Amino acid sequence: LDLSFNKIIEGWANLLGCKKLRYLYLNNNLLEWDQDDFNDNILQLGEFKSLVDLSLFENPFISGANPVRQYKQWIVTNATALLRLDGEILKKEDKKIKLKEAPLEIDFDSLDDKSENSQEDIEEGPHCEHRLSDMIQILRDCFDKPAVSIRAVNEVQARITEHLSVPDEGRKLFDVQETVKPLKP
């Protein structure tokens, strides 16, 4: 089913009756999902047992101002038969990464706040690994948002070291300087 380039804004629920789809192309539309919508919609891909090719690129929820997190990993986790995503063949390495829980929404504006972070930010037990992977994603996102990079690195470093049994003298994970130097070409 090729619905590319149609200015589609909504209608994901209408596809749920088409569980035998093998190819679904919704690229270059106007789907503006937030992280929760993305998580819920992609979770439903698990019901599409025959879906081998999916294309969603060039939608605002991917390429807009607030792209969703862990896009590829969450899709691969739920669309288990998928062989191709956004025109690219999935590699074995791509298919090995399975998320245990849906990606969390991270508000980069909150990094500007000086409010204290609660213990709920990182939970112990089965959620701890998921929270750590979220923090890793925050660090990766910093490459696209240099204005918050140092603050984010310091914040994540502080959160991670609270949960690691490392002697105080070895607590620094990243050596971050407060001045940002431009990268050399």
Short mmCIF file of C-alpha atoms in Angstrom, two decimals, residues 11-107:
data_model
loop_
_atom_site.label_atom_id
_atom_site.label_comp_id
_atom_site.label_asym_id
_atom_site.label_seq_id
_atom_site.Cartn_x
_atom_site.Cartn_y
_atom_site.Cartn_z
CA GLY A 11 -5.64 7.80 9.95
CA TRP A 12 -3.24 5.26 11.40
CA ALA A 13 -6.20 3.51 13.07
CA ASN A 14 -7.71 2.89 9.62
CA LEU A 15 -4.74 0.68 8.75
CA LEU A 16 -5.29 -1.66 11.69
CA GLY A 17 -7.77 -3.72 9.68
CA CYS A 18 -5.12 -4.39 7.01
CA LYS A 19 -3.07 -6.87 9.00
CA LYS A 20 -1.91 -8.79 5.92
CA LEU A 21 -0.04 -5.83 4.45
CA ARG A 22 3.42 -6.72 3.24
CA TYR A 23 4.45 -3.25 2.08
CA LEU A 24 3.40 0.04 3.69
CA TYR A 25 4.71 3.34 2.40
CA LEU A 26 3.67 6.44 4.34
CA ASN A 27 6.76 8.52 3.67
CA ASN A 28 6.60 12.23 2.79
CA ASN A 29 3.35 12.93 4.59
CA LEU A 30 2.38 15.18 7.49
CA LEU A 31 2.23 12.72 10.38
CA GLU A 32 3.02 14.74 13.52
CA TRP A 33 3.18 12.14 16.24
CA ASP A 34 4.62 12.95 19.63
CA GLN A 35 6.68 10.29 21.40
CA ASP A 36 3.60 8.69 23.03
CA ASP A 37 1.67 8.53 19.73
CA PHE A 38 4.70 7.04 18.00
CA ASN A 39 5.15 4.45 20.75
CA ASP A 40 1.47 3.43 20.63
CA ASN A 41 1.21 3.36 16.84
CA ILE A 42 4.40 1.38 16.32
CA LEU A 43 3.42 -1.05 19.08
CA GLN A 44 0.47 -2.00 16.86
CA LEU A 45 2.85 -3.09 14.09
CA GLY A 46 3.28 -6.32 16.05
CA GLU A 47 -0.11 -7.36 14.68
CA PHE A 48 1.17 -7.05 11.09
CA LYS A 49 2.90 -10.43 10.85
CA SER A 50 3.51 -10.14 7.07
CA LEU A 51 4.90 -6.60 6.98
CA VAL A 52 8.36 -6.78 5.40
CA ASP A 53 8.80 -3.25 4.04
CA LEU A 54 7.89 -0.03 5.87
CA SER A 55 8.63 3.54 4.87
CA LEU A 56 7.85 6.46 7.19
CA PHE A 57 10.71 8.89 6.47
CA GLU A 58 10.12 12.59 5.77
CA ASN A 59 7.26 12.94 8.23
CA PRO A 60 7.43 15.68 10.88
CA PHE A 61 7.65 13.15 13.71
CA ILE A 62 11.00 12.01 12.27
CA SER A 63 12.46 14.99 10.46
CA GLY A 64 10.67 17.86 12.25
CA ALA A 65 11.73 20.03 15.17
CA ASN A 66 10.97 17.34 17.79
CA PRO A 67 11.84 13.97 16.27
CA VAL A 68 10.87 10.83 18.17
CA ARG A 69 13.55 8.89 19.99
CA GLN A 70 14.79 5.39 19.22
CA TYR A 71 12.87 5.38 15.93
CA LYS A 72 14.54 2.41 14.28
CA GLN A 73 14.92 0.34 17.46
CA TRP A 74 11.24 0.66 18.44
CA ILE A 75 10.05 -0.24 14.93
CA VAL A 76 12.37 -3.25 14.68
CA THR A 77 11.28 -4.38 18.16
CA ASN A 78 7.62 -4.46 17.13
CA ALA A 79 7.65 -5.27 13.41
CA THR A 80 9.47 -8.57 13.73
CA ALA A 81 9.08 -9.65 10.09
CA LEU A 82 10.42 -6.35 8.74
CA LEU A 83 13.27 -6.66 6.23
CA ARG A 84 13.45 -3.08 4.93
CA LEU A 85 12.88 0.24 6.71
CA ASP A 86 12.79 3.57 4.89
CA GLY A 87 14.25 2.04 1.76
CA GLU A 88 17.21 0.42 3.50
CA ILE A 89 17.67 -3.29 4.09
CA LEU A 90 17.86 -4.02 7.81
CA LYS A 91 21.15 -5.58 8.86
CA LYS A 92 21.49 -8.42 11.36
CA GLU A 93 22.85 -5.91 13.88
CA ASP A 94 19.70 -3.78 13.50
CA LYS A 95 17.43 -6.73 14.19
CA LYS A 96 19.37 -7.75 17.32
CA ILE A 97 18.48 -4.56 19.17
CA LYS A 98 15.15 -5.09 20.92
CA LEU A 99 13.75 -2.60 23.39
CA LYS A 100 12.06 -3.96 26.51
CA GLU A 101 9.96 -0.82 26.94
CA ALA A 102 8.78 2.05 24.79
CA PRO A 103 11.18 5.00 24.46
CA LEU A 104 10.64 7.81 26.96
CA GLU A 105 9.96 11.35 25.93
CA ILE A 106 12.85 13.64 26.89
CA ASP A 107 12.16 17.35 27.14
#
